């Protein structure tokens, strides 16, 4: 089974807007901290999905964003997600409560201390180190353990 999604890290004053996923009982991201985003609707482009999902989850309308990477996320449970990774540094609007968890501005240097996916630690590092577009493949064991990663087609040491 395959899925298409967007994931966005909104930046402001050295912080990322993080979503602590606490609401849905059977959520693969339950208790994890992630960016905002979600699954594509019919006929949406990555940018259309990004703008819609950010607006729905935060109340913000993005005014400045960048398409940074494609992340092939293999769960190990027969599901592969193609996540379109964005960062944004411009937005307008008033924040709204998110129905998937709590939104919180977290200092970039504190993000690695949160309960995040192991593979997210890799792409956070890449977002800081690289300006160019990249492709990252992350393979999990069916749970939380990352068993393989490849950057631009080249296996990485874990």
PDB file of N, CA and C in Angstrom, residues 56-133:
ATOM      1  N   UNK A  56      -5.643  23.933   7.586  1.00  0.00           N
ATOM      2  CA  UNK A  56      -6.563  23.147   8.421  1.00  0.00           C
ATOM      3  C   UNK A  56      -5.999  22.897   9.818  1.00  0.00           C
ATOM      4  N   UNK A  57      -4.708  22.593   9.912  1.00  0.00           N
ATOM      5  CA  UNK A  57      -4.130  22.190  11.192  1.00  0.00           C
ATOM      6  C   UNK A  57      -3.674  23.360  12.060  1.00  0.00           C
ATOM      7  N   UNK A  58      -3.376  24.518  11.442  1.00  0.00           N
ATOM      8  CA  UNK A  58      -2.820  25.625  12.215  1.00  0.00           C
ATOM      9  C   UNK A  58      -3.629  26.914  12.138  1.00  0.00           C
ATOM     10  N   UNK A  59      -4.408  27.100  11.072  1.00  0.00           N
ATOM     11  CA  UNK A  59      -5.087  28.356  10.833  1.00  0.00           C
ATOM     12  C   UNK A  59      -4.257  29.317  10.006  1.00  0.00           C
ATOM     13  N   UNK A  60      -3.002  28.960   9.741  1.00  0.00           N
ATOM     14  CA  UNK A  60      -2.095  29.848   9.012  1.00  0.00           C
ATOM     15  C   UNK A  60      -2.184  29.628   7.503  1.00  0.00           C
ATOM     16  N   UNK A  61      -1.999  30.712   6.763  1.00  0.00           N
ATOM     17  CA  UNK A  61      -1.833  30.659   5.319  1.00  0.00           C
ATOM     18  C   UNK A  61      -0.368  30.938   5.036  1.00  0.00           C
ATOM     19  N   UNK A  62       0.316  29.986   4.414  1.00  0.00           N
ATOM     20  CA  UNK A  62       1.731  30.162   4.124  1.00  0.00           C
ATOM     21  C   UNK A  62       1.926  31.211   3.040  1.00  0.00           C
ATOM     22  N   UNK A  63       2.919  32.077   3.240  1.00  0.00           N
ATOM     23  CA  UNK A  63       3.250  33.104   2.254  1.00  0.00           C
ATOM     24  C   UNK A  63       4.660  32.909   1.700  1.00  0.00           C
ATOM     25  N   UNK A  64       5.460  32.046   2.344  1.00  0.00           N
ATOM     26  CA  UNK A  64       6.819  31.749   1.886  1.00  0.00           C
ATOM     27  C   UNK A  64       7.180  30.341   2.327  1.00  0.00           C
ATOM     28  N   UNK A  65       7.431  29.479   1.337  1.00  0.00           N
ATOM     29  CA  UNK A  65       7.777  28.082   1.651  1.00  0.00           C
ATOM     30  C   UNK A  65       8.681  27.527   0.568  1.00  0.00           C
ATOM     31  N   UNK A  66       9.385  26.425   0.915  1.00  0.00           N
ATOM     32  CA  UNK A  66      10.297  25.762  -0.024  1.00  0.00           C
ATOM     33  C   UNK A  66      10.076  24.259   0.021  1.00  0.00           C
ATOM     34  N   UNK A  67      10.066  23.641  -1.148  1.00  0.00           N
ATOM     35  CA  UNK A  67      10.009  22.180  -1.295  1.00  0.00           C
ATOM     36  C   UNK A  67      11.440  21.684  -1.118  1.00  0.00           C
ATOM     37  N   UNK A  68      11.710  20.963  -0.024  1.00  0.00           N
ATOM     38  CA  UNK A  68      13.081  20.632   0.337  1.00  0.00           C
ATOM     39  C   UNK A  68      13.509  19.211  -0.001  1.00  0.00           C
ATOM     40  N   UNK A  69      12.545  18.261   0.053  1.00  0.00           N
ATOM     41  CA  UNK A  69      12.943  16.863  -0.132  1.00  0.00           C
ATOM     42  C   UNK A  69      11.738  15.980  -0.383  1.00  0.00           C
ATOM     43  N   UNK A  70      12.034  14.817  -0.910  1.00  0.00           N
ATOM     44  CA  UNK A  70      11.071  13.721  -0.947  1.00  0.00           C
ATOM     45  C   UNK A  70      11.620  12.664   0.002  1.00  0.00           C
ATOM     46  N   UNK A  71      10.785  12.219   0.923  1.00  0.00           N
ATOM     47  CA  UNK A  71      11.194  11.214   1.903  1.00  0.00           C
ATOM     48  C   UNK A  71      10.344   9.970   1.664  1.00  0.00           C
ATOM     49  N   UNK A  72      11.015   8.876   1.288  1.00  0.00           N
ATOM     50  CA  UNK A  72      10.342   7.602   1.102  1.00  0.00           C
ATOM     51  C   UNK A  72      10.384   6.888   2.448  1.00  0.00           C
ATOM     52  N   UNK A  73       9.239   6.790   3.073  1.00  0.00           N
ATOM     53  CA  UNK A  73       9.114   6.239   4.418  1.00  0.00           C
ATOM     54  C   UNK A  73       8.503   4.841   4.305  1.00  0.00           C
ATOM     55  N   UNK A  74       9.319   3.825   4.575  1.00  0.00           N
ATOM     56  CA  UNK A  74       8.869   2.429   4.513  1.00  0.00           C
ATOM     57  C   UNK A  74       8.664   1.964   5.944  1.00  0.00           C
ATOM     58  N   UNK A  75       7.430   1.661   6.295  1.00  0.00           N
ATOM     59  CA  UNK A  75       7.110   1.357   7.689  1.00  0.00           C
ATOM     60  C   UNK A  75       7.527  -0.041   8.124  1.00  0.00           C
ATOM     61  N   UNK A  76       7.712  -0.930   7.153  1.00  0.00           N
ATOM     62  CA  UNK A  76       7.988  -2.313   7.513  1.00  0.00           C
ATOM     63  C   UNK A  76       6.712  -3.111   7.701  1.00  0.00           C
ATOM     64  N   UNK A  77       5.575  -2.451   7.657  1.00  0.00           N
ATOM     65  CA  UNK A  77       4.286  -3.111   7.806  1.00  0.00           C
ATOM     66  C   UNK A  77       3.514  -3.146   6.503  1.00  0.00           C
ATOM     67  N   UNK A  78       4.214  -3.079   5.379  1.00  0.00           N
ATOM     68  CA  UNK A  78       3.563  -3.136   4.082  1.00  0.00           C
ATOM     69  C   UNK A  78       3.065  -1.797   3.574  1.00  0.00           C
ATOM     70  N   UNK A  79       3.442  -0.706   4.248  1.00  0.00           N
ATOM     71  CA  UNK A  79       3.003   0.622   3.836  1.00  0.00           C
ATOM     72  C   UNK A  79       4.224   1.466   3.494  1.00  0.00           C
ATOM     73  N   UNK A  80       4.174   2.112   2.334  1.00  0.00           N
ATOM     74  CA  UNK A  80       5.215   3.049   1.925  1.00  0.00           C
ATOM     75  C   UNK A  80       4.566   4.404   1.731  1.00  0.00           C
ATOM     76  N   UNK A  81       5.123   5.402   2.394  1.00  0.00           N
ATOM     77  CA  UNK A  81       4.613   6.765   2.317  1.00  0.00           C
ATOM     78  C   UNK A  81       5.650   7.634   1.605  1.00  0.00           C
ATOM     79  N   UNK A  82       5.211   8.376   0.603  1.00  0.00           N
ATOM     80  CA  UNK A  82       6.079   9.321  -0.083  1.00  0.00           C
ATOM     81  C   UNK A  82       5.753  10.710   0.462  1.00  0.00           C
ATOM     82  N   UNK A  83       6.597  11.163   1.379  1.00  0.00           N
ATOM     83  CA  UNK A  83       6.365  12.433   2.057  1.00  0.00           C
ATOM     84  C   UNK A  83       7.095  13.555   1.325  1.00  0.00           C
ATOM     85  N   UNK A  84       6.383  14.578   0.996  1.00  0.00           N
ATOM     86  CA  UNK A  84       6.925  15.759   0.342  1.00  0.00           C
ATOM     87  C   UNK A  84       7.252  16.752   1.460  1.00  0.00           C
ATOM     88  N   UNK A  85       8.533  16.949   1.711  1.00  0.00           N
ATOM     89  CA  UNK A  85       9.003  17.716   2.859  1.00  0.00           C
ATOM     90  C   UNK A  85       9.230  19.182   2.494  1.00  0.00           C
ATOM     91  N   UNK A  86       8.607  20.061   3.256  1.00  0.00           N
ATOM     92  CA  UNK A  86       8.696  21.501   3.041  1.00  0.00           C
ATOM     93  C   UNK A  86       9.168  22.195   4.310  1.00  0.00           C
ATOM     94  N   UNK A  87       9.780  23.364   4.129  1.00  0.00           N
ATOM     95  CA  UNK A  87       9.968  24.299   5.227  1.00  0.00           C
ATOM     96  C   UNK A  87       9.280  25.589   4.821  1.00  0.00           C
ATOM     97  N   UNK A  88       8.872  26.361   5.812  1.00  0.00           N
ATOM     98  CA  UNK A  88       8.193  27.626   5.540  1.00  0.00           C
ATOM     99  C   UNK A  88       8.691  28.666   6.536  1.00  0.00           C
ATOM    100  N   UNK A  89       8.847  29.890   6.047  1.00  0.00           N
ATOM    101  CA  UNK A  89       9.280  30.955   6.946  1.00  0.00           C
ATOM    102  C   UNK A  89       8.413  32.200   6.835  1.00  0.00           C
ATOM    103  N   UNK A  90       7.277  32.060   6.179  1.00  0.00           N
ATOM    104  CA  UNK A  90       6.332  33.166   6.085  1.00  0.00           C
ATOM    105  C   UNK A  90       4.912  32.653   6.160  1.00  0.00           C
ATOM    106  N   UNK A  91       4.109  33.311   6.982  1.00  0.00           N
ATOM    107  CA  UNK A  91       2.704  32.910   7.116  1.00  0.00           C
ATOM    108  C   UNK A  91       1.912  34.075   7.689  1.00  0.00           C
ATOM    109  N   UNK A  92       0.612  33.989   7.516  1.00  0.00           N
ATOM    110  CA  UNK A  92      -0.292  34.991   8.085  1.00  0.00           C
ATOM    111  C   UNK A  92      -1.527  34.279   8.593  1.00  0.00           C
ATOM    112  N   UNK A  93      -2.289  34.977   9.414  1.00  0.00           N
ATOM    113  CA  UNK A  93      -3.496  34.401   9.966  1.00  0.00           C
ATOM    114  C   UNK A  93      -3.391  34.206  11.464  1.00  0.00           C
ATOM    115  N   UNK A  94      -4.478  33.747  12.038  1.00  0.00           N
ATOM    116  CA  UNK A  94      -4.560  33.514  13.477  1.00  0.00           C
ATOM    117  C   UNK A  94      -4.543  32.016  13.758  1.00  0.00           C
ATOM    118  N   UNK A  95      -3.785  31.602  14.776  1.00  0.00           N
ATOM    119  CA  UNK A  95      -3.712  30.172  15.068  1.00  0.00           C
ATOM    120  C   UNK A  95      -5.054  29.610  15.537  1.00  0.00           C
ATOM    121  N   UNK A  96      -5.281  28.344  15.179  1.00  0.00           N
ATOM    122  CA  UNK A  96      -6.474  27.622  15.620  1.00  0.00           C
ATOM    123  C   UNK A  96      -6.025  26.360  16.342  1.00  0.00           C
ATOM    124  N   UNK A  97      -6.919  25.805  17.145  1.00  0.00           N
ATOM    125  CA  UNK A  97      -6.626  24.540  17.822  1.00  0.00           C
ATOM    126  C   UNK A  97      -6.580  23.434  16.782  1.00  0.00           C
ATOM    127  N   UNK A  98      -5.621  22.525  16.937  1.00  0.00           N
ATOM    128  CA  UNK A  98      -5.473  21.403  16.006  1.00  0.00           C
ATOM    129  C   UNK A  98      -6.204  20.193  16.562  1.00  0.00           C
ATOM    130  N   UNK A  99      -6.958  19.512  15.693  1.00  0.00           N
ATOM    131  CA  UNK A  99      -7.719  18.346  16.156  1.00  0.00           C
ATOM    132  C   UNK A  99      -6.883  17.067  16.194  1.00  0.00           C
ATOM    133  N   UNK A 100      -5.571  17.162  15.950  1.00  0.00           N
ATOM    134  CA  UNK A 100      -4.704  15.987  15.979  1.00  0.00           C
ATOM    135  C   UNK A 100      -3.709  16.016  17.137  1.00  0.00           C
ATOM    136  N   UNK A 101      -3.683  17.116  17.884  1.00  0.00           N
ATOM    137  CA  UNK A 101      -2.767  17.233  19.012  1.00  0.00           C
ATOM    138  C   UNK A 101      -2.518  18.683  19.348  1.00  0.00           C
ATOM    139  N   UNK A 102      -1.425  18.916  20.075  1.00  0.00           N
ATOM    140  CA  UNK A 102      -1.086  20.258  20.522  1.00  0.00           C
ATOM    141  C   UNK A 102       0.046  20.825  19.671  1.00  0.00           C
ATOM    142  N   UNK A 103      -0.118  22.073  19.245  1.00  0.00           N
ATOM    143  CA  UNK A 103       0.918  22.782  18.502  1.00  0.00           C
ATOM    144  C   UNK A 103       1.760  23.586  19.481  1.00  0.00           C
ATOM    145  N   UNK A 104       3.083  23.546  19.269  1.00  0.00           N
ATOM    146  CA  UNK A 104       3.981  24.279  20.157  1.00  0.00           C
ATOM    147  C   UNK A 104       5.213  24.731  19.381  1.00  0.00           C
ATOM    148  N   UNK A 105       5.629  25.971  19.623  1.00  0.00           N
ATOM    149  CA  UNK A 105       6.866  26.471  19.041  1.00  0.00           C
ATOM    150  C   UNK A 105       8.021  25.935  19.874  1.00  0.00           C
ATOM    151  N   UNK A 106       8.952  25.223  19.229  1.00  0.00           N
ATOM    152  CA  UNK A 106      10.073  24.581  19.912  1.00  0.00           C
ATOM    153  C   UNK A 106      11.377  25.107  19.311  1.00  0.00           C
ATOM    154  N   UNK A 107      12.302  25.529  20.172  1.00  0.00           N
ATOM    155  CA  UNK A 107      13.610  25.990  19.702  1.00  0.00           C
ATOM    156  C   UNK A 107      14.261  24.874  18.889  1.00  0.00           C
ATOM    157  N   UNK A 108      14.862  25.248  17.753  1.00  0.00           N
ATOM    158  CA  UNK A 108      15.470  24.247  16.871  1.00  0.00           C
ATOM    159  C   UNK A 108      16.458  23.355  17.618  1.00  0.00           C
ATOM    160  N   UNK A 109      17.226  23.937  18.539  1.00  0.00           N
ATOM    161  CA  UNK A 109      18.223  23.137  19.264  1.00  0.00           C
ATOM    162  C   UNK A 109      17.592  22.158  20.260  1.00  0.00           C
ATOM    163  N   UNK A 110      16.289  22.300  20.539  1.00  0.00           N
ATOM    164  CA  UNK A 110      15.605  21.402  21.469  1.00  0.00           C
ATOM    165  C   UNK A 110      14.827  20.290  20.773  1.00  0.00           C
ATOM    166  N   UNK A 111      14.678  20.381  19.464  1.00  0.00           N
ATOM    167  CA  UNK A 111      13.846  19.416  18.735  1.00  0.00           C
ATOM    168  C   UNK A 111      14.364  17.984  18.905  1.00  0.00           C
ATOM    169  N   UNK A 112      15.664  17.788  18.890  1.00  0.00           N
ATOM    170  CA  UNK A 112      16.225  16.436  18.979  1.00  0.00           C
ATOM    171  C   UNK A 112      15.943  15.772  20.336  1.00  0.00           C
ATOM    172  N   UNK A 113      15.560  16.546  21.330  1.00  0.00           N
ATOM    173  CA  UNK A 113      15.244  15.989  22.653  1.00  0.00           C
ATOM    174  C   UNK A 113      13.799  15.503  22.751  1.00  0.00           C
ATOM    175  N   UNK A 114      13.002  15.854  21.751  1.00  0.00           N
ATOM    176  CA  UNK A 114      11.603  15.438  21.738  1.00  0.00           C
ATOM    177  C   UNK A 114      11.488  13.980  21.291  1.00  0.00           C
ATOM    178  N   UNK A 115      10.325  13.407  21.494  1.00  0.00           N
ATOM    179  CA  UNK A 115      10.041  12.048  21.012  1.00  0.00           C
ATOM    180  C   UNK A 115       9.707  12.148  19.519  1.00  0.00           C
ATOM    181  N   UNK A 116      10.774  12.077  18.693  1.00  0.00           N
ATOM    182  CA  UNK A 116      10.600  12.139  17.239  1.00  0.00           C
ATOM    183  C   UNK A 116      11.090  10.824  16.635  1.00  0.00           C
ATOM    184  N   UNK A 117      10.700  10.573  15.402  1.00  0.00           N
ATOM    185  CA  UNK A 117      11.170   9.398  14.677  1.00  0.00           C
ATOM    186  C   UNK A 117      12.681   9.488  14.477  1.00  0.00           C
ATOM    187  N   UNK A 118      13.362   8.348  14.501  1.00  0.00           N
ATOM    188  CA  UNK A 118      14.814   8.321  14.286  1.00  0.00           C
ATOM    189  C   UNK A 118      15.189   8.934  12.937  1.00  0.00           C
ATOM    190  N   UNK A 119      14.410   8.631  11.913  1.00  0.00           N
ATOM    191  CA  UNK A 119      14.684   9.184  10.587  1.00  0.00           C
ATOM    192  C   UNK A 119      14.502  10.688  10.523  1.00  0.00           C
ATOM    193  N   UNK A 120      13.603  11.230  11.360  1.00  0.00           N
ATOM    194  CA  UNK A 120      13.411  12.677  11.397  1.00  0.00           C
ATOM    195  C   UNK A 120      14.703  13.369  11.836  1.00  0.00           C
ATOM    196  N   UNK A 121      15.467  12.736  12.708  1.00  0.00           N
ATOM    197  CA  UNK A 121      16.736  13.313  13.151  1.00  0.00           C
ATOM    198  C   UNK A 121      17.681  13.482  11.962  1.00  0.00           C
ATOM    199  N   UNK A 122      17.615  12.545  11.012  1.00  0.00           N
ATOM    200  CA  UNK A 122      18.450  12.633   9.816  1.00  0.00           C
ATOM    201  C   UNK A 122      18.010  13.811   8.960  1.00  0.00           C
ATOM    202  N   UNK A 123      16.700  13.927   8.691  1.00  0.00           N
ATOM    203  CA  UNK A 123      16.319  15.016   7.790  1.00  0.00           C
ATOM    204  C   UNK A 123      16.383  16.380   8.456  1.00  0.00           C
ATOM    205  N   UNK A 124      16.257  16.463   9.777  1.00  0.00           N
ATOM    206  CA  UNK A 124      16.488  17.754  10.438  1.00  0.00           C
ATOM    207  C   UNK A 124      17.931  18.203  10.227  1.00  0.00           C
ATOM    208  N   UNK A 125      18.862  17.269  10.349  1.00  0.00           N
ATOM    209  CA  UNK A 125      20.279  17.587  10.122  1.00  0.00           C
ATOM    210  C   UNK A 125      20.487  18.043   8.676  1.00  0.00           C
ATOM    211  N   UNK A 126      19.882  17.318   7.727  1.00  0.00           N
ATOM    212  CA  UNK A 126      20.022  17.664   6.313  1.00  0.00           C
ATOM    213  C   UNK A 126      19.391  19.022   5.996  1.00  0.00           C
ATOM    214  N   UNK A 127      18.279  19.340   6.627  1.00  0.00           N
ATOM    215  CA  UNK A 127      17.652  20.643   6.408  1.00  0.00           C
ATOM    216  C   UNK A 127      18.579  21.776   6.846  1.00  0.00           C
ATOM    217  N   UNK A 128      19.350  21.541   7.888  1.00  0.00           N
ATOM    218  CA  UNK A 128      20.292  22.560   8.369  1.00  0.00           C
ATOM    219  C   UNK A 128      21.552  22.617   7.506  1.00  0.00           C
ATOM    220  N   UNK A 129      22.023  21.457   7.020  1.00  0.00           N
ATOM    221  CA  UNK A 129      23.298  21.376   6.303  1.00  0.00           C
ATOM    222  C   UNK A 129      23.199  21.672   4.813  1.00  0.00           C
ATOM    223  N   UNK A 130      22.048  21.400   4.215  1.00  0.00           N
ATOM    224  CA  UNK A 130      21.940  21.473   2.762  1.00  0.00           C
ATOM    225  C   UNK A 130      20.916  22.509   2.324  1.00  0.00           C
ATOM    226  N   UNK A 131      21.227  23.141   1.229  1.00  0.00           N
ATOM    227  CA  UNK A 131      20.286  24.070   0.608  1.00  0.00           C
ATOM    228  C   UNK A 131      19.564  23.415  -0.570  1.00  0.00           C
ATOM    229  N   UNK A 132      20.205  22.370  -1.142  1.00  0.00           N
ATOM    230  CA  UNK A 132      19.649  21.737  -2.334  1.00  0.00           C
ATOM    231  C   UNK A 132      18.588  20.699  -1.965  1.00  0.00           C
ATOM    232  N   UNK A 133      17.793  20.346  -2.966  1.00  0.00           N
ATOM    233  CA  UNK A 133      16.751  19.332  -2.826  1.00  0.00           C
ATOM    234  C   UNK A 133      17.407  17.968  -2.630  1.00  0.00           C
TER     235      UNK A 133
END
